[in-house]
Amino acid sequence: PRGSALGLGGHIATYASAAWLYETGFQHFFRGKDDAASGGSGDQLYLQGHASPGIYARAFLEGRLTEGQLDRFRQEAGGDGLPSYPHPRRLPWLWEFPTVSMGLGPLSAIYQARFNRYLEHRGIKDTSRSRVWAFLGDGEMDEPEATAALALAGREGLDNLTFVINCNLQRLDGPVRPNFKIVQELEAQFRAAGWNVVKSLWGAAWDDLFARDTDGALVRRLRETPDAQFQTYATRDAGYLRDHFFGADPALRAMAQQLTDAKLLELFQSSRAGHEPRKVYAAYRAAVEHKGAPTVILAQTIKGHTLGTGFESRNANHQMKKLTGEQFRDMRDLLGLPIPDSALADGPVPYAHPGENSPEMAYLRERRAALGGPSPARKVTAKPLPEPSAKPFEALQKGSGTQEIATTMAFVRLVKDLMREKETGRRWVPIVPDEARTFGMESLFPSAGLYSPKGQTYDPVDRDQLLYYKEAKDGQILNEGITEAGSLADFTAAATSYATHGEPMIPFYIFYSMFGWQRTADQFWALADQLGRGFVIGATAGRTTMTGEGLQHADGHSHLIASTNPAAISYDPAFAYEVSVIVREGLRRMYGPEAENVFYYLTVYNETKVQPAMPEGVEEGILKGLYRYQEAQGLPEGAPRLQLLASGTAIHWALDAQRLLAEDWGVAADVWSAPSWTELRREALDCEAAALRGEERVPYVTQALHGAPGPVVAVSDWMRAVPDQIAPWVEQDWTSIGTDGFGLSDTREAARRHFGV
């Protein structure tokens, strides 16, 4: 309300409907990070983003936030304001999970619960006393991601997971199911997926009516009444209720005759189970005691509850950001808040606090102490991983001799060797959406095993082969089937385990590059917000490298999408030794003593080539994004010159061009490898920002190319906008060649002629 004067607003109605759903959990169920029984993991809370003001209010009562911080709700530019929603990157000591991109919360919660089991089954940490709670809206369940993994949770019996769906029957602009019943729909969905369903719908005022409903007339009437009509009932007078709801059946009319007008209004205006702590407690207790399946609690509430007739059950209440003075007084009276009229006359509404020594505060502190400290909370204890031995990296830096191997295989070989490391090998988490054999990862099957909570209950068809399909309860590989969204949710859980569980894990998620960023960029943004760390591998990269697959498989733009994510450190390595240097540096940056909250995106190719040995002194250029790989040779000093820049598989085209230019045209061309156009651009932008502060810094790309004779031509298997990122800081004449447009099916040679690369 204070921020509304600045146009900042703040959602009110969501938390008003869900207050008892949260408070009952905070007082009796949610374990904190100091809980010894859960090994310091506590419970993982996926809280509705629009309910954040209520969570902040509780943190204020607990002394975790000051009045000054509350005053700066949605005012973050100064560095000490409160983010509007659960953003771990903005408030990393409080929020653990970003949930406002609706639908991602439920998906992430399922895979978090699954990853907790993975850690336990692999013997890394006992997470058996840690529970995942996801608080969701009934309208949110329309997002496809919200229900995408329900079957996984049911299939694997994740009884460490509870969904609490706030069924206030309203979405942002109106009823969730105006002409239907959202509770019945959700119940059917969850039961079909193997979940335990607990319905907590009607408040205590209804109990006597249900006891008298001997022929089921009341239940039938409730079942046949569409949701939008209940919204109307919550705003109408007793006469309307008698006529419209009870008048349809003689048995109901007789029942209504025994009810006063006040009782009728109580039934429809306020008596919902989600607003009554005893009902909520009973539902939560049923959830935590149920074994063998996840539980969903369908709790019915009223959106805008206690905010007065101007707010409750109104279509527009999601957009209503402030109360009038009269509405504040009505709410104060209803809730019994100790605020005098004089405090509500003019100026900002005061913050109400019962006092540090009040019985309310004593109870609050007592309950949280019993449950293991404050919640929600995010806690990071520095636990750097030891640096791997140099041997796995040196193997790639020696080159492949006469053998042709793709950079995809080079990466897989490197990780396979790193997984053998005594100290850190078991912390690698390979994640793949059902294409492990495509990427040459089948060699990991027998040694690492594929994770399954049931182990392997069948005799695999390829058991007599060396690289057979081996599932195990302590398997290391997460082979998720055809789900990029699920695989990335897996990756997020593993990438943030260093904070959630105090156990740093090293996930690498490998996928067809076309189906990563384009399909799940929203999840990558949430990963960055959650401060995830790990390696993301876009395999079979490039627009012309995937022969025969055509338009939908030909990725020429994932680096452009990745460049929009500030936490993504993106590379397009040309050679196996570049992969080696980049991965080694990534491990240092993400898992060393000065661990950074970034993740790495590498694109690798399925085109086999002889991998050269690493030249001396190129490590800095690889990591910064540009170095001269091969100078022109054998031409007279006055020959025309130019500079060829290339990344990824395009380096081989540049080397061919270098030879043809020299042999056929007498032109000397220097070939440069550009492992990261994006990192070059970011460093240059940093230099420009420094210049505005009066610092003199020359961008690395400008320094590297300074004095290089002739024009610059950049080429890659990406659209031209990818290398064009660095054009403003190149002093020479600039030209880029790329693969703009849709991909197509043909041979590599024909596709490359088509695009002119």
PDB file of N, CA and C in Angstrom, residues 35-67:
ATOM      1  N   ASP A  35      17.311 -27.491  11.283  1.00  0.00           N
ATOM      2  CA  ASP A  35      16.679 -28.728  11.725  1.00  0.00           C
ATOM      3  C   ASP A  35      17.659 -29.885  11.588  1.00  0.00           C
ATOM      4  N   ALA A  36      18.047 -30.450  12.723  1.00  0.00           N
ATOM      5  CA  ALA A  36      19.046 -31.519  12.713  1.00  0.00           C
ATOM      6  C   ALA A  36      18.516 -32.780  12.046  1.00  0.00           C
ATOM      7  N   ALA A  37      17.222 -33.041  12.213  1.00  0.00           N
ATOM      8  CA  ALA A  37      16.645 -34.273  11.669  1.00  0.00           C
ATOM      9  C   ALA A  37      16.758 -34.339  10.153  1.00  0.00           C
ATOM     10  N   SER A  38      16.705 -33.172   9.493  1.00  0.00           N
ATOM     11  CA  SER A  38      16.808 -33.163   8.032  1.00  0.00           C
ATOM     12  C   SER A  38      18.224 -32.844   7.568  1.00  0.00           C
ATOM     13  N   GLY A  39      19.185 -32.925   8.475  1.00  0.00           N
ATOM     14  CA  GLY A  39      20.574 -32.725   8.093  1.00  0.00           C
ATOM     15  C   GLY A  39      20.896 -31.325   7.638  1.00  0.00           C
ATOM     16  N   GLY A  40      20.118 -30.341   8.093  1.00  0.00           N
ATOM     17  CA  GLY A  40      20.360 -28.962   7.695  1.00  0.00           C
ATOM     18  C   GLY A  40      19.743 -28.577   6.379  1.00  0.00           C
ATOM     19  N   SER A  41      19.058 -29.511   5.725  1.00  0.00           N
ATOM     20  CA  SER A  41      18.391 -29.182   4.468  1.00  0.00           C
ATOM     21  C   SER A  41      17.066 -28.485   4.707  1.00  0.00           C
ATOM     22  N   GLY A  42      16.387 -28.844   5.801  1.00  0.00           N
ATOM     23  CA  GLY A  42      15.053 -28.318   6.038  1.00  0.00           C
ATOM     24  C   GLY A  42      14.094 -28.780   4.964  1.00  0.00           C
ATOM     25  N   ASP A  43      12.949 -28.130   4.897  1.00  0.00           N
ATOM     26  CA  ASP A  43      11.987 -28.376   3.834  1.00  0.00           C
ATOM     27  C   ASP A  43      12.205 -27.369   2.714  1.00  0.00           C
ATOM     28  N   GLN A  44      11.864 -27.764   1.510  1.00  0.00           N
ATOM     29  CA  GLN A  44      11.966 -26.853   0.376  1.00  0.00           C
ATOM     30  C   GLN A  44      10.572 -26.303   0.070  1.00  0.00           C
ATOM     31  N   LEU A  45      10.443 -24.978   0.137  1.00  0.00           N
ATOM     32  CA  LEU A  45       9.154 -24.314  -0.010  1.00  0.00           C
ATOM     33  C   LEU A  45       9.085 -23.576  -1.340  1.00  0.00           C
ATOM     34  N   TYR A  46       8.171 -23.995  -2.196  1.00  0.00           N
ATOM     35  CA  TYR A  46       7.885 -23.291  -3.440  1.00  0.00           C
ATOM     36  C   TYR A  46       6.618 -22.472  -3.185  1.00  0.00           C
ATOM     37  N   LEU A  47       6.804 -21.192  -2.911  1.00  0.00           N
ATOM     38  CA  LEU A  47       5.715 -20.330  -2.463  1.00  0.00           C
ATOM     39  C   LEU A  47       5.144 -19.543  -3.639  1.00  0.00           C
ATOM     40  N   GLN A  48       3.838 -19.325  -3.610  1.00  0.00           N
ATOM     41  CA  GLN A  48       3.213 -18.540  -4.674  1.00  0.00           C
ATOM     42  C   GLN A  48       3.825 -17.148  -4.721  1.00  0.00           C
ATOM     43  N   GLY A  49       4.277 -16.756  -5.900  1.00  0.00           N
ATOM     44  CA  GLY A  49       4.948 -15.468  -6.020  1.00  0.00           C
ATOM     45  C   GLY A  49       4.086 -14.295  -5.614  1.00  0.00           C
ATOM     46  N   HIS A  50       2.796 -14.324  -5.970  1.00  0.00           N
ATOM     47  CA  HIS A  50       1.928 -13.194  -5.663  1.00  0.00           C
ATOM     48  C   HIS A  50       1.609 -13.086  -4.177  1.00  0.00           C
ATOM     49  N   ALA A  51       1.999 -14.114  -3.407  1.00  0.00           N
ATOM     50  CA  ALA A  51       1.781 -14.074  -1.960  1.00  0.00           C
ATOM     51  C   ALA A  51       2.983 -13.497  -1.218  1.00  0.00           C
ATOM     52  N   SER A  52       3.995 -13.020  -1.937  1.00  0.00           N
ATOM     53  CA  SER A  52       5.229 -12.558  -1.286  1.00  0.00           C
ATOM     54  C   SER A  52       5.013 -11.471  -0.229  1.00  0.00           C
ATOM     55  N   PRO A  53       4.057 -10.519  -0.400  1.00  0.00           N
ATOM     56  CA  PRO A  53       3.893  -9.523   0.672  1.00  0.00           C
ATOM     57  C   PRO A  53       3.583 -10.148   2.025  1.00  0.00           C
ATOM     58  N   GLY A  54       2.802 -11.220   2.037  1.00  0.00           N
ATOM     59  CA  GLY A  54       2.508 -11.891   3.303  1.00  0.00           C
ATOM     60  C   GLY A  54       3.727 -12.559   3.900  1.00  0.00           C
ATOM     61  N   ILE A  55       4.590 -13.119   3.051  1.00  0.00           N
ATOM     62  CA  ILE A  55       5.820 -13.743   3.542  1.00  0.00           C
ATOM     63  C   ILE A  55       6.762 -12.675   4.106  1.00  0.00           C
ATOM     64  N   TYR A  56       6.817 -11.533   3.448  1.00  0.00           N
ATOM     65  CA  TYR A  56       7.629 -10.425   3.965  1.00  0.00           C
ATOM     66  C   TYR A  56       7.086  -9.932   5.311  1.00  0.00           C
ATOM     67  N   ALA A  57       5.760  -9.878   5.417  1.00  0.00           N
ATOM     68  CA  ALA A  57       5.165  -9.416   6.669  1.00  0.00           C
ATOM     69  C   ALA A  57       5.562 -10.335   7.812  1.00  0.00           C
ATOM     70  N   ARG A  58       5.538 -11.627   7.581  1.00  0.00           N
ATOM     71  CA  ARG A  58       5.937 -12.563   8.627  1.00  0.00           C
ATOM     72  C   ARG A  58       7.418 -12.397   8.965  1.00  0.00           C
ATOM     73  N   ALA A  59       8.253 -12.234   7.944  1.00  0.00           N
ATOM     74  CA  ALA A  59       9.681 -12.034   8.188  1.00  0.00           C
ATOM     75  C   ALA A  59       9.921 -10.756   8.993  1.00  0.00           C
ATOM     76  N   PHE A  60       9.085  -9.744   8.772  1.00  0.00           N
ATOM     77  CA  PHE A  60       9.175  -8.507   9.560  1.00  0.00           C
ATOM     78  C   PHE A  60       8.858  -8.784  11.031  1.00  0.00           C
ATOM     79  N   LEU A  61       7.807  -9.544  11.295  1.00  0.00           N
ATOM     80  CA  LEU A  61       7.465  -9.876  12.675  1.00  0.00           C
ATOM     81  C   LEU A  61       8.596 -10.641  13.355  1.00  0.00           C
ATOM     82  N   GLU A  62       9.256 -11.481  12.603  1.00  0.00           N
ATOM     83  CA  GLU A  62      10.345 -12.289  13.163  1.00  0.00           C
ATOM     84  C   GLU A  62      11.627 -11.490  13.347  1.00  0.00           C
ATOM     85  N   GLY A  63      11.640 -10.235  12.898  1.00  0.00           N
ATOM     86  CA  GLY A  63      12.840  -9.426  13.011  1.00  0.00           C
ATOM     87  C   GLY A  63      13.838  -9.661  11.900  1.00  0.00           C
ATOM     88  N   ARG A  64      13.449 -10.352  10.850  1.00  0.00           N
ATOM     89  CA  ARG A  64      14.348 -10.624   9.736  1.00  0.00           C
ATOM     90  C   ARG A  64      14.358  -9.487   8.722  1.00  0.00           C
ATOM     91  N   LEU A  65      13.340  -8.647   8.733  1.00  0.00           N
ATOM     92  CA  LEU A  65      13.259  -7.483   7.867  1.00  0.00           C
ATOM     93  C   LEU A  65      12.926  -6.261   8.706  1.00  0.00           C
ATOM     94  N   THR A  66      13.406  -5.107   8.278  1.00  0.00           N
ATOM     95  CA  THR A  66      13.145  -3.863   8.995  1.00  0.00           C
ATOM     96  C   THR A  66      12.008  -3.099   8.328  1.00  0.00           C
ATOM     97  N   GLU A  67      11.502  -2.082   9.024  1.00  0.00           N
ATOM     98  CA  GLU A  67      10.484  -1.222   8.420  1.00  0.00           C
ATOM     99  C   GLU A  67      11.029  -0.552   7.170  1.00  0.00           C
TER     100      GLU A  67
END
